[in-house]
Amino acid sequence: MPSTSLAAAACPVARAQGLMGRWKALLLGQSISIKPQSRSAIRHLSIEDITVPPSWLGGTTFPTVLLLPKPQNDDASARQLPIYLALGQQSVPFLDPLTGLTFSKYENELGVSFSIALPDNIASGAPYDAVLQTVARKDIGWVALAWGGSMTYNPIALAWPHGDEVVLTSRIAFGYYVPPIYKAAKYQILPKGTFVNATHFQVTAKCSGCTSWGDDDIGVTYLNPKEDQYLAFAYSSAPVEEPANPESGFSMHDTTGHWVHSFAQGVNPDFEQLLSKNLEGTGPGEGSSPGPSATSSAPVAPTSSLAAPPMASTAVGLPFPTFCGSVPTRRFPYSLAPGWKATKISGNLMNPRGLAFDPLGNLLVIQSGYGISVHTFGADGCMNGTQGLILIPGLNHGLAVTPDGKHLYASSMTTVWRWDYDANTRTVSNQVVVIKGMNNGGHSTRALWLAPKNPDIILVQVGSNSNWDHASGNPAEGRSDIRAFDLGKTPTGGYNYVGGGFQMGYGMRNAVGVAFDPNGDAWEVENSGDSFARTVNGVSTDIHHENPAEELNYLGDPTKPNNQWYGYPTCFTVWDPSVFRDRTDFKTGDQFVVAPNSTFNDAHCSGKAVAPTLSFQAHSAPISGLFDDVGDNMYVTFHGSWNRQPATGYKLVRIPFKKDGAQYKPVAPPDSNKGYEDIMWSTDVERCSGNTCLRPAGLVWDNTRSRIFMGSDNSREGELFVIAHESF
C-alpha cells in the first residue's frame, strides 16, 4: 500500500481530521513530515508533502497524532520548524519481576523509560495513587517526568543518581527557571525496584498527589485512569549542583519531549497488596526533602520569616551601602562599567522577579514559587528586616503598587489580583480578581504595569504558547500581546483577558518588559524565537545563533488603543545579516520570514508589521526596563540565553535616548547593532548558564530615583543588588 498524503497545505487540521476521521491533529508550525520507519521522528519536508506510512492505517486502533512544538535537541535538520510528533499508545504493558507490578512502559530514543502502575476499579473522579518507575543511563545528569505534559504548573518527578543511591524529588515550576519543591505530591520509594548498577539507575516509587492537582486559579486537572494521557519528559547530561540534596538546583535540560501514555495498560487488580509487600520495612518517607508548599492560590495570612523591625523604611534617601555585613558575599563574579557601583543587599531568595517600592520605601519582591516578600531598610542603606507578605507560590512575575500605596497588584499565569495594602504595617487584605482567563500554558509569566499617565490603567502581557504560536497572529486569541484595562471600571468578578480592555499591540512573542519614558509612553522589550533556520527553495540554513534579534518596540500612549501588529509569528528581525546565504542586502533591523514563498516573503513584512525601534543580540532575553527621569537612558536587564553556544546576555545594559521633537527615541538608528552599552555584566559570559552566572531580572528605582534595585534569579541563589552611578 502506498503512503497516504495528508495534503494539508490549505487547512492542515481540518484536512487531516477529515481525511482519516480517527486523527486528532494540532499543527503549530509551518512544515512537518512523518518518517516512515520511525514513530517518533523529527524531520522537515514541505507542508504539501506530508505522508503517512501505510502501516499506520490498518487495524481498529489508530494512533492519535499530536503535532506539537518539537523539543530542543541537537538535530540541526529539525531546527527549521519546531514540530514534535507524538503518537498514541506509545506505551506497552510489562510485568516487572522485581516488584511484581504490571506497568505501562514508555521508552524514548535516549533509552530513558517511564513506567506507571495503577490500582484497579478506581471510582470515577476519585483520587488515586500511582507507582512511577524511571530508568536511565547512569551518565545522565538528571531526568524528569511532567505528569501534566508541560514543564510548568503540574507535578514533576525529578531523579538523578548519587553514588549507589537514587534521589527522587517532587517539584513544580511556575516559570522557566529551576522548580521548587512541591509538597502536595509525595513519593515513597519502593526499595525492591530501586538500584544503581554499572550502567543504569532505576527508581520505583509510590506517588500520592501526582494524578490530580490544581486550584481555582489554574483549574483542577485529573488524570482519568481509563484514558490515554499526554506526558512530557526532560533530561540533562549535566549533573545537579548538590547530588546529595533533594532540593538541589540544576542546569537547563538538553532535551524535552512528549508522548501519549496508556494508563489502562498498567492496571493491577492486586495493587494494594503488591504495594504493601514492596513497602515492608520502609518508613513513610517521600523521597524528597520538605520545602515551601506550592499548592494554593487562595488568600494566605502574611507570615514573617524574620522578626519585623521596629520601624518601616522611609522615602528619605538612604546612603549607598558599600557592604552589608549580614548578607552572603556575591555568588557570581561580575564587572561594572566605569563610574558604576553595585552592592549585594540580599541573598538566598527563591527566583526573585518583580520588584516594587511602596511610598514608605519598603521593597516588595515576587519570589516565584514562594509568593511576595517585603523588605525594610536601616539607616545604613542595608536591609534590616524581611517578612512574607502574600504566600501564593503561583505569583511568578508581575507586581505593582499604586502611587498612593493603598493597593497592590500581582499576577499568576491565569489571573491578576488586587489587594488592599497598608505600608505602615506591611499587611494586605481583601484579595479581589481583577483580570482572569489568561492563557493557561506556554510562556507562563504575566508581567503587568500601571500607566504613569493614569494609574487606573493597568497593562498586562501574555506571551506565546510555544516557540511558534501561529494562532496568536489573530489578536482575538489573546496571546503574544499586551492589553490595557481601566481599573476604575473593573466588572464584578474581573475582566476576561481575551476580549476585555483594549489592545496595546499584538504579534509580540514574549514582551516581558515594559518601560515608560518621561512622556508616559510605553516601550516594550521582546524575547524572540529559538532554533531558527532559513529555508529558501528547499535549502535550509541554520541561523539560530545570531538570529532573530530581540527587539525594542514603541507602543505609544498606554491610555489609547494600539491595534498594530509587531510581526510575530511571521515577521522577525535580522541581527546578523552575514549568515543569510540567499540575500546579501540585509541589514540589522530588517524584517525576514523563515521560509519565504510566493504567498508571503520578506518584502511583505514591510508596511504590515511594525519593525523594532532598536534590535538586541539574539537570545539575550530582555525582561525588564526603566527610563531615567530626563529620558536620556533606558536600562534593560538581559536575563541570558539558553539556546546559544557560546552564551550571551546575563547583564544590565544602558540604551542612550534622545528627544526628537516631542517624542523620545534611541540615539542609535534602527539598523545599528551597537545601540546599547554594558553596565553590569557576568565575567566569562560565554560559559554562562542559568546556574553559573548573574541572571538579571526585575528592575526598579527607589523612591528618590537615585538608586536602581535589581534582582538576579539564578537557580543556585536568588540575589538583590543596589546599583548606582557616581553622578546620581
Coordinates of C-alpha atoms in Angstrom, one line a residue, residues 630-634 654-660 664-668 675:
V630 CA 15.0 63.1 31.9
G631 CA 14.8 60.3 29.2
D632 CA 18.5 60.2 28.4
N633 CA 18.8 56.5 29.2
M634 CA 16.7 53.3 29.3
R654 CA 22.0 51.1 29.0
I655 CA 20.3 52.4 25.9
P656 CA 21.1 56.1 25.2
F657 CA 18.0 58.0 24.3
K658 CA 17.3 61.5 22.9
K659 CA 14.3 63.7 22.4
D660 CA 13.2 64.1 18.8
Y664 CA 11.9 60.1 22.7
K665 CA 13.8 57.6 20.7
P666 CA 17.1 55.7 20.9
V667 CA 20.2 57.6 19.8
A668 CA 21.2 54.7 17.6
G675 CA 22.8 50.8 20.2

